[in-house]
Amino acid sequence: MADHNALPLVVLTEQFARLPGIGMKTAERLAYYMISRSEEEVSAFAEALYAAKREIRYCSCCQNLTDQELCPICADDRRDHGTICVVEGPKDVTAFERTNEYNGVYHVLHGLISPIDGVMPNQLKIRELLARLQKEDVREVIMATNPTVEGDATAMYLARLLKPMEITVTRLAFGLPVGGILEYADEVTLFKALENRNEM
Amino acid sequence: MADHNALPLVVLTEQFARLPGIGMKTAERLAYYMISRSEEEVSAFAEALYAAKREIRYCSCCQNLTDQELCPICADDRRDHGTICVVEGPKDVTAFERTNEYNGVYHVLHGLISPIDGVMPNQLKIRELLARLQKEDVREVIMATNPTVEGDATAMYLARLLKPMEITVTRLAFGLPVGGILEYADEVTLFKALENRNEM
């Protein structure tokens, strides 16, 4: 921004530009938008930032983000605590909850093993998962990490770690996405769909 | 967002989703990003919001956003105060300043006349422009509103208003954008470029 712009506006623009996926142009637009809002609206935004940072922590059991000691899913007795779905992040929990089909509980790793990005197993919430498996009576652990190199590596690493514990370890099925078009599917997906075909 | 999500996170997501051009998915991503930042970084963002809203006001002369009584451009004696470039918003001032070619001053209307959107002339900073023209010794007013229906209407409205004051009123030139490709130019632009052709 040119130096004729007021400093507080430049500072706010820079703050917006730090957000992932927000460039300088968009940041400028958002900064102008914010100061066009009423004082109450700006306060509400700033307070929401403070409150989220102050009140959100990890669930002591599944490590998902929550504002309580135990998140609503872990605290829910009607859910099956013998099935743990292991996911990369809180957004994956939201995705599974949207299906309304999963009745087990979760474990959020907060990342995937990725030596290239410098993410090693001890930086993920794996210790907490092992502690849970030792304490609780778990029948099945579902590896629900992304079907990517990092997701597969993390699933494989955990499966090997869990093998001596005599717990069933499963992985999400790979195949054609529902509503997808066969001719646009990549080779690996198509191969997986063929390999995992089911009798009709 | 599903109800398993913590309330402060839902509130923050909704705040982000109110920003123009930010949908629910992006808002969710930004909310998660913010709580992954350190407390200092979150405070810096919230403080930047408060500071911008608290300190930014309209320049008493040109109505551009500034944190002083008079903005740096209006306060600059080396600029030509006899030429006023009338623009829709603060971002247009930034655009002109980037050219490093304009040495006059500005007047920011903060909108364009648009009966469809309910924006009437009295909601724009037109009264302030007329007051300036009566007080100061202005030779030329450049209408630099967008080449749109609203921009043209606003320019025409102002030109008529200024006619009795014996001030030269000009409008930005229309023509091919530099680096543009002729075959992709729309008919109106091409017609304007032809009409306003210059001798070489």
mmCIF file with all atom_site columns, N, CA and C in Angstrom, chain B residues 103-154:
data_model
loop_
_atom_site.group_PDB
_atom_site.id
_atom_site.type_symbol
_atom_site.label_atom_id
_atom_site.label_alt_id
_atom_site.label_comp_id
_atom_site.label_asym_id
_atom_site.label_entity_id
_atom_site.label_seq_id
_atom_site.pdbx_PDB_ins_code
_atom_site.Cartn_x
_atom_site.Cartn_y
_atom_site.Cartn_z
_atom_site.occupancy
_atom_site.B_iso_or_equiv
_atom_site.pdbx_formal_charge
_atom_site.auth_seq_id
_atom_site.auth_comp_id
_atom_site.auth_asym_id
_atom_site.auth_atom_id
_atom_site.pdbx_PDB_model_num
ATOM 1   N N  . ASN B 1 103 ? -0.363  14.638 -9.634  1.00 0.00 ? 103 ASN B N  1
ATOM 2   C CA . ASN B 1 103 ? 0.163   15.531 -8.606  1.00 0.00 ? 103 ASN B CA 1
ATOM 3   C C  . ASN B 1 103 ? -0.913  16.422 -7.989  1.00 0.00 ? 103 ASN B C  1
ATOM 4   N N  . GLY B 1 104 ? -2.169  16.230 -8.392  1.00 0.00 ? 104 GLY B N  1
ATOM 5   C CA . GLY B 1 104 ? -3.240  17.030 -7.810  1.00 0.00 ? 104 GLY B CA 1
ATOM 6   C C  . GLY B 1 104 ? -3.713  16.429 -6.503  1.00 0.00 ? 104 GLY B C  1
ATOM 7   N N  . VAL B 1 105 ? -4.912  16.839 -6.076  1.00 0.00 ? 105 VAL B N  1
ATOM 8   C CA . VAL B 1 105 ? -5.487  16.271 -4.861  1.00 0.00 ? 105 VAL B CA 1
ATOM 9   C C  . VAL B 1 105 ? -6.749  15.490 -5.231  1.00 0.00 ? 105 VAL B C  1
ATOM 10  N N  . TYR B 1 106 ? -7.411  14.924 -4.230  1.00 0.00 ? 106 TYR B N  1
ATOM 11  C CA . TYR B 1 106 ? -8.556  14.050 -4.494  1.00 0.00 ? 106 TYR B CA 1
ATOM 12  C C  . TYR B 1 106 ? -9.806  14.540 -3.785  1.00 0.00 ? 106 TYR B C  1
ATOM 13  N N  . HIS B 1 107 ? -10.935 13.957 -4.185  1.00 0.00 ? 107 HIS B N  1
ATOM 14  C CA . HIS B 1 107 ? -12.142 14.056 -3.367  1.00 0.00 ? 107 HIS B CA 1
ATOM 15  C C  . HIS B 1 107 ? -12.844 12.705 -3.424  1.00 0.00 ? 107 HIS B C  1
ATOM 16  N N  . VAL B 1 108 ? -13.037 12.108 -2.253  1.00 0.00 ? 108 VAL B N  1
ATOM 17  C CA . VAL B 1 108 ? -13.616 10.764 -2.184  1.00 0.00 ? 108 VAL B CA 1
ATOM 18  C C  . VAL B 1 108 ? -15.115 10.863 -1.891  1.00 0.00 ? 108 VAL B C  1
ATOM 19  N N  . LEU B 1 109 ? -15.933 10.352 -2.817  1.00 0.00 ? 109 LEU B N  1
ATOM 20  C CA . LEU B 1 109 ? -17.389 10.436 -2.684  1.00 0.00 ? 109 LEU B CA 1
ATOM 21  C C  . LEU B 1 109 ? -17.953 9.401  -1.713  1.00 0.00 ? 109 LEU B C  1
ATOM 22  N N  . HIS B 1 110 ? -17.239 8.312  -1.495  1.00 0.00 ? 110 HIS B N  1
ATOM 23  C CA . HIS B 1 110 ? -17.712 7.179  -0.693  1.00 0.00 ? 110 HIS B CA 1
ATOM 24  C C  . HIS B 1 110 ? -19.004 6.602  -1.251  1.00 0.00 ? 110 HIS B C  1
ATOM 25  N N  . GLY B 1 111 ? -18.970 6.295  -2.529  1.00 0.00 ? 111 GLY B N  1
ATOM 26  C CA . GLY B 1 111 ? -20.116 5.671  -3.174  1.00 0.00 ? 111 GLY B CA 1
ATOM 27  C C  . GLY B 1 111 ? -20.405 6.316  -4.513  1.00 0.00 ? 111 GLY B C  1
ATOM 28  N N  . LEU B 1 112 ? -21.388 5.767  -5.200  1.00 0.00 ? 112 LEU B N  1
ATOM 29  C CA . LEU B 1 112 ? -21.841 6.311  -6.485  1.00 0.00 ? 112 LEU B CA 1
ATOM 30  C C  . LEU B 1 112 ? -23.356 6.420  -6.434  1.00 0.00 ? 112 LEU B C  1
ATOM 31  N N  . ILE B 1 113 ? -23.908 7.355  -7.173  1.00 0.00 ? 113 ILE B N  1
ATOM 32  C CA . ILE B 1 113 ? -25.362 7.476  -7.226  1.00 0.00 ? 113 ILE B CA 1
ATOM 33  C C  . ILE B 1 113 ? -25.933 6.204  -7.845  1.00 0.00 ? 113 ILE B C  1
ATOM 34  N N  . SER B 1 114 ? -26.850 5.554  -7.154  1.00 0.00 ? 114 SER B N  1
ATOM 35  C CA . SER B 1 114 ? -27.430 4.320  -7.665  1.00 0.00 ? 114 SER B CA 1
ATOM 36  C C  . SER B 1 114 ? -28.829 4.153  -7.084  1.00 0.00 ? 114 SER B C  1
ATOM 37  N N  . PRO B 1 115 ? -29.840 4.701  -7.772  1.00 0.00 ? 115 PRO B N  1
ATOM 38  C CA . PRO B 1 115 ? -31.220 4.619  -7.253  1.00 0.00 ? 115 PRO B CA 1
ATOM 39  C C  . PRO B 1 115 ? -31.648 3.187  -6.986  1.00 0.00 ? 115 PRO B C  1
ATOM 40  N N  . ILE B 1 116 ? -31.156 2.234  -7.796  1.00 0.00 ? 116 ILE B N  1
ATOM 41  C CA . ILE B 1 116 ? -31.531 0.829  -7.612  1.00 0.00 ? 116 ILE B CA 1
ATOM 42  C C  . ILE B 1 116 ? -31.092 0.318  -6.245  1.00 0.00 ? 116 ILE B C  1
ATOM 43  N N  . ASP B 1 117 ? -29.866 0.716  -5.810  1.00 0.00 ? 117 ASP B N  1
ATOM 44  C CA . ASP B 1 117 ? -29.371 0.304  -4.500  1.00 0.00 ? 117 ASP B CA 1
ATOM 45  C C  . ASP B 1 117 ? -29.780 1.295  -3.413  1.00 0.00 ? 117 ASP B C  1
ATOM 46  N N  . GLY B 1 118 ? -30.598 2.269  -3.777  1.00 0.00 ? 118 GLY B N  1
ATOM 47  C CA . GLY B 1 118 ? -31.063 3.239  -2.791  1.00 0.00 ? 118 GLY B CA 1
ATOM 48  C C  . GLY B 1 118 ? -30.017 4.274  -2.401  1.00 0.00 ? 118 GLY B C  1
ATOM 49  N N  . VAL B 1 119 ? -28.969 4.461  -3.233  1.00 0.00 ? 119 VAL B N  1
ATOM 50  C CA . VAL B 1 119 ? -27.949 5.461  -2.920  1.00 0.00 ? 119 VAL B CA 1
ATOM 51  C C  . VAL B 1 119 ? -28.271 6.748  -3.680  1.00 0.00 ? 119 VAL B C  1
ATOM 52  N N  . MET B 1 120 ? -28.676 7.760  -2.936  1.00 0.00 ? 120 MET B N  1
ATOM 53  C CA . MET B 1 120 ? -29.023 9.044  -3.540  1.00 0.00 ? 120 MET B CA 1
ATOM 54  C C  . MET B 1 120 ? -27.868 10.034 -3.351  1.00 0.00 ? 120 MET B C  1
ATOM 55  N N  . PRO B 1 121 ? -27.846 11.104 -4.165  1.00 0.00 ? 121 PRO B N  1
ATOM 56  C CA . PRO B 1 121 ? -26.730 12.057 -4.108  1.00 0.00 ? 121 PRO B CA 1
ATOM 57  C C  . PRO B 1 121 ? -26.433 12.586 -2.696  1.00 0.00 ? 121 PRO B C  1
ATOM 58  N N  . ASN B 1 122 ? -27.479 12.777 -1.872  1.00 0.00 ? 122 ASN B N  1
ATOM 59  C CA . ASN B 1 122 ? -27.223 13.358 -0.547  1.00 0.00 ? 122 ASN B CA 1
ATOM 60  C C  . ASN B 1 122 ? -26.511 12.399 0.409   1.00 0.00 ? 122 ASN B C  1
ATOM 61  N N  . GLN B 1 123 ? -26.380 11.117 0.016   1.00 0.00 ? 123 GLN B N  1
ATOM 62  C CA . GLN B 1 123 ? -25.636 10.180 0.856   1.00 0.00 ? 123 GLN B CA 1
ATOM 63  C C  . GLN B 1 123 ? -24.141 10.185 0.519   1.00 0.00 ? 123 GLN B C  1
ATOM 64  N N  . LEU B 1 124 ? -23.784 10.843 -0.573  1.00 0.00 ? 124 LEU B N  1
ATOM 65  C CA . LEU B 1 124 ? -22.374 10.912 -0.962  1.00 0.00 ? 124 LEU B CA 1
ATOM 66  C C  . LEU B 1 124 ? -21.752 12.216 -0.449  1.00 0.00 ? 124 LEU B C  1
ATOM 67  N N  . LYS B 1 125 ? -20.431 12.293 -0.518  1.00 0.00 ? 125 LYS B N  1
ATOM 68  C CA . LYS B 1 125 ? -19.728 13.480 0.000   1.00 0.00 ? 125 LYS B CA 1
ATOM 69  C C  . LYS B 1 125 ? -19.706 14.589 -1.053  1.00 0.00 ? 125 LYS B C  1
ATOM 70  N N  . ILE B 1 126 ? -20.898 14.916 -1.576  1.00 0.00 ? 126 ILE B N  1
ATOM 71  C CA . ILE B 1 126 ? -21.001 15.939 -2.616  1.00 0.00 ? 126 ILE B CA 1
ATOM 72  C C  . ILE B 1 126 ? -21.059 17.332 -1.995  1.00 0.00 ? 126 ILE B C  1
ATOM 73  N N  . ARG B 1 127 ? -21.798 17.437 -0.865  1.00 0.00 ? 127 ARG B N  1
ATOM 74  C CA . ARG B 1 127 ? -21.870 18.723 -0.174  1.00 0.00 ? 127 ARG B CA 1
ATOM 75  C C  . ARG B 1 127 ? -20.464 19.206 0.185   1.00 0.00 ? 127 ARG B C  1
ATOM 76  N N  . GLU B 1 128 ? -19.615 18.270 0.646   1.00 0.00 ? 128 GLU B N  1
ATOM 77  C CA . GLU B 1 128 ? -18.251 18.609 1.042   1.00 0.00 ? 128 GLU B CA 1
ATOM 78  C C  . GLU B 1 128 ? -17.425 19.060 -0.169  1.00 0.00 ? 128 GLU B C  1
ATOM 79  N N  . LEU B 1 129 ? -17.718 18.461 -1.342  1.00 0.00 ? 129 LEU B N  1
ATOM 80  C CA . LEU B 1 129 ? -17.004 18.850 -2.558  1.00 0.00 ? 129 LEU B CA 1
ATOM 81  C C  . LEU B 1 129 ? -17.379 20.282 -2.952  1.00 0.00 ? 129 LEU B C  1
ATOM 82  N N  . LEU B 1 130 ? -18.664 20.589 -2.917  1.00 0.00 ? 130 LEU B N  1
ATOM 83  C CA . LEU B 1 130 ? -19.131 21.929 -3.287  1.00 0.00 ? 130 LEU B CA 1
ATOM 84  C C  . LEU B 1 130 ? -18.546 22.978 -2.339  1.00 0.00 ? 130 LEU B C  1
ATOM 85  N N  . ALA B 1 131 ? -18.500 22.636 -1.038  1.00 0.00 ? 131 ALA B N  1
ATOM 86  C CA . ALA B 1 131 ? -17.922 23.563 -0.051  1.00 0.00 ? 131 ALA B CA 1
ATOM 87  C C  . ALA B 1 131 ? -16.456 23.837 -0.370  1.00 0.00 ? 131 ALA B C  1
ATOM 88  N N  . ARG B 1 132 ? -15.740 22.788 -0.782  1.00 0.00 ? 132 ARG B N  1
ATOM 89  C CA . ARG B 1 132 ? -14.321 22.943 -1.137  1.00 0.00 ? 132 ARG B CA 1
ATOM 90  C C  . ARG B 1 132 ? -14.169 23.875 -2.327  1.00 0.00 ? 132 ARG B C  1
ATOM 91  N N  . LEU B 1 133 ? -15.030 23.665 -3.338  1.00 0.00 ? 133 LEU B N  1
ATOM 92  C CA . LEU B 1 133 ? -14.919 24.443 -4.575  1.00 0.00 ? 133 LEU B CA 1
ATOM 93  C C  . LEU B 1 133 ? -15.226 25.920 -4.321  1.00 0.00 ? 133 LEU B C  1
ATOM 94  N N  . GLN B 1 134 ? -16.104 26.193 -3.338  1.00 0.00 ? 134 GLN B N  1
ATOM 95  C CA . GLN B 1 134 ? -16.426 27.581 -3.023  1.00 0.00 ? 134 GLN B CA 1
ATOM 96  C C  . GLN B 1 134 ? -15.285 28.264 -2.265  1.00 0.00 ? 134 GLN B C  1
ATOM 97  N N  . LYS B 1 135 ? -14.643 27.482 -1.386  1.00 0.00 ? 135 LYS B N  1
ATOM 98  C CA . LYS B 1 135 ? -13.575 28.034 -0.542  1.00 0.00 ? 135 LYS B CA 1
ATOM 99  C C  . LYS B 1 135 ? -12.259 28.152 -1.286  1.00 0.00 ? 135 LYS B C  1
ATOM 100 N N  . GLU B 1 136 ? -11.889 27.080 -2.001  1.00 0.00 ? 136 GLU B N  1
ATOM 101 C CA . GLU B 1 136 ? -10.565 27.013 -2.608  1.00 0.00 ? 136 GLU B CA 1
ATOM 102 C C  . GLU B 1 136 ? -10.587 27.506 -4.054  1.00 0.00 ? 136 GLU B C  1
ATOM 103 N N  . ASP B 1 137 ? -9.403  27.744 -4.574  1.00 0.00 ? 137 ASP B N  1
ATOM 104 C CA . ASP B 1 137 ? -9.263  28.220 -5.942  1.00 0.00 ? 137 ASP B CA 1
ATOM 105 C C  . ASP B 1 137 ? -8.967  27.021 -6.845  1.00 0.00 ? 137 ASP B C  1
ATOM 106 N N  . VAL B 1 138 ? -10.029 26.396 -7.325  1.00 0.00 ? 138 VAL B N  1
ATOM 107 C CA . VAL B 1 138 ? -9.879  25.160 -8.091  1.00 0.00 ? 138 VAL B CA 1
ATOM 108 C C  . VAL B 1 138 ? -10.038 25.441 -9.579  1.00 0.00 ? 138 VAL B C  1
ATOM 109 N N  . ARG B 1 139 ? -9.082  24.934 -10.389 1.00 0.00 ? 139 ARG B N  1
ATOM 110 C CA . ARG B 1 139 ? -9.138  25.134 -11.828 1.00 0.00 ? 139 ARG B CA 1
ATOM 111 C C  . ARG B 1 139 ? -9.860  23.998 -12.537 1.00 0.00 ? 139 ARG B C  1
ATOM 112 N N  . GLU B 1 140 ? -9.561  22.773 -12.083 1.00 0.00 ? 140 GLU B N  1
ATOM 113 C CA . GLU B 1 140 ? -10.096 21.612 -12.804 1.00 0.00 ? 140 GLU B CA 1
ATOM 114 C C  . GLU B 1 140 ? -10.592 20.537 -11.850 1.00 0.00 ? 140 GLU B C  1
ATOM 115 N N  . VAL B 1 141 ? -11.728 19.939 -12.212 1.00 0.00 ? 141 VAL B N  1
ATOM 116 C CA . VAL B 1 141 ? -12.241 18.780 -11.475 1.00 0.00 ? 141 VAL B CA 1
ATOM 117 C C  . VAL B 1 141 ? -12.269 17.613 -12.454 1.00 0.00 ? 141 VAL B C  1
ATOM 118 N N  . ILE B 1 142 ? -11.523 16.550 -12.117 1.00 0.00 ? 142 ILE B N  1
ATOM 119 C CA . ILE B 1 142 ? -11.468 15.369 -12.986 1.00 0.00 ? 142 ILE B CA 1
ATOM 120 C C  . ILE B 1 142 ? -12.441 14.327 -12.457 1.00 0.00 ? 142 ILE B C  1
ATOM 121 N N  . MET B 1 143 ? -13.414 13.930 -13.256 1.00 0.00 ? 143 MET B N  1
ATOM 122 C CA . MET B 1 143 ? -14.359 12.885 -12.848 1.00 0.00 ? 143 MET B CA 1
ATOM 123 C C  . MET B 1 143 ? -13.698 11.536 -13.100 1.00 0.00 ? 143 MET B C  1
ATOM 124 N N  . ALA B 1 144 ? -13.285 10.876 -12.031 1.00 0.00 ? 144 ALA B N  1
ATOM 125 C CA . ALA B 1 144 ? -12.577 9.605  -12.186 1.00 0.00 ? 144 ALA B CA 1
ATOM 126 C C  . ALA B 1 144 ? -13.385 8.461  -11.588 1.00 0.00 ? 144 ALA B C  1
ATOM 127 N N  . THR B 1 145 ? -14.709 8.510  -11.786 1.00 0.00 ? 145 THR B N  1
ATOM 128 C CA . THR B 1 145 ? -15.546 7.392  -11.349 1.00 0.00 ? 145 THR B CA 1
ATOM 129 C C  . THR B 1 145 ? -15.454 6.280  -12.389 1.00 0.00 ? 145 THR B C  1
ATOM 130 N N  . ASN B 1 146 ? -15.840 5.076  -11.982 1.00 0.00 ? 146 ASN B N  1
ATOM 131 C CA . ASN B 1 146 ? -15.756 3.928  -12.883 1.00 0.00 ? 146 ASN B CA 1
ATOM 132 C C  . ASN B 1 146 ? -16.576 4.117  -14.159 1.00 0.00 ? 146 ASN B C  1
ATOM 133 N N  . PRO B 1 147 ? -16.115 3.533  -15.260 1.00 0.00 ? 147 PRO B N  1
ATOM 134 C CA . PRO B 1 147 ? -16.895 3.604  -16.507 1.00 0.00 ? 147 PRO B CA 1
ATOM 135 C C  . PRO B 1 147 ? -18.064 2.621  -16.487 1.00 0.00 ? 147 PRO B C  1
ATOM 136 N N  . THR B 1 148 ? -18.944 2.763  -15.489 1.00 0.00 ? 148 THR B N  1
ATOM 137 C CA . THR B 1 148 ? -20.137 1.921  -15.374 1.00 0.00 ? 148 THR B CA 1
ATOM 138 C C  . THR B 1 148 ? -21.355 2.830  -15.402 1.00 0.00 ? 148 THR B C  1
ATOM 139 N N  . VAL B 1 149 ? -22.540 2.232  -15.376 1.00 0.00 ? 149 VAL B N  1
ATOM 140 C CA . VAL B 1 149 ? -23.768 3.038  -15.385 1.00 0.00 ? 149 VAL B CA 1
ATOM 141 C C  . VAL B 1 149 ? -23.749 4.013  -14.213 1.00 0.00 ? 149 VAL B C  1
ATOM 142 N N  . GLU B 1 150 ? -23.458 3.489  -13.004 1.00 0.00 ? 150 GLU B N  1
ATOM 143 C CA . GLU B 1 150 ? -23.472 4.323  -11.809 1.00 0.00 ? 150 GLU B CA 1
ATOM 144 C C  . GLU B 1 150 ? -22.360 5.374  -11.860 1.00 0.00 ? 150 GLU B C  1
ATOM 145 N N  . GLY B 1 151 ? -21.172 4.954  -12.339 1.00 0.00 ? 151 GLY B N  1
ATOM 146 C CA . GLY B 1 151 ? -20.044 5.884  -12.416 1.00 0.00 ? 151 GLY B CA 1
ATOM 147 C C  . GLY B 1 151 ? -20.326 7.019  -13.384 1.00 0.00 ? 151 GLY B C  1
ATOM 148 N N  . ASP B 1 152 ? -20.890 6.665  -14.545 1.00 0.00 ? 152 ASP B N  1
ATOM 149 C CA . ASP B 1 152 ? -21.226 7.677  -15.545 1.00 0.00 ? 152 ASP B CA 1
ATOM 150 C C  . ASP B 1 152 ? -22.306 8.618  -15.034 1.00 0.00 ? 152 ASP B C  1
ATOM 151 N N  . ALA B 1 153 ? -23.336 8.035  -14.390 1.00 0.00 ? 153 ALA B N  1
ATOM 152 C CA . ALA B 1 153 ? -24.443 8.842  -13.885 1.00 0.00 ? 153 ALA B CA 1
ATOM 153 C C  . ALA B 1 153 ? -23.936 9.844  -12.845 1.00 0.00 ? 153 ALA B C  1
ATOM 154 N N  . THR B 1 154 ? -23.073 9.374  -11.953 1.00 0.00 ? 154 THR B N  1
ATOM 155 C CA . THR B 1 154 ? -22.529 10.242 -10.905 1.00 0.00 ? 154 THR B CA 1
ATOM 156 C C  . THR B 1 154 ? -21.690 11.358 -11.519 1.00 0.00 ? 154 THR B C  1
#
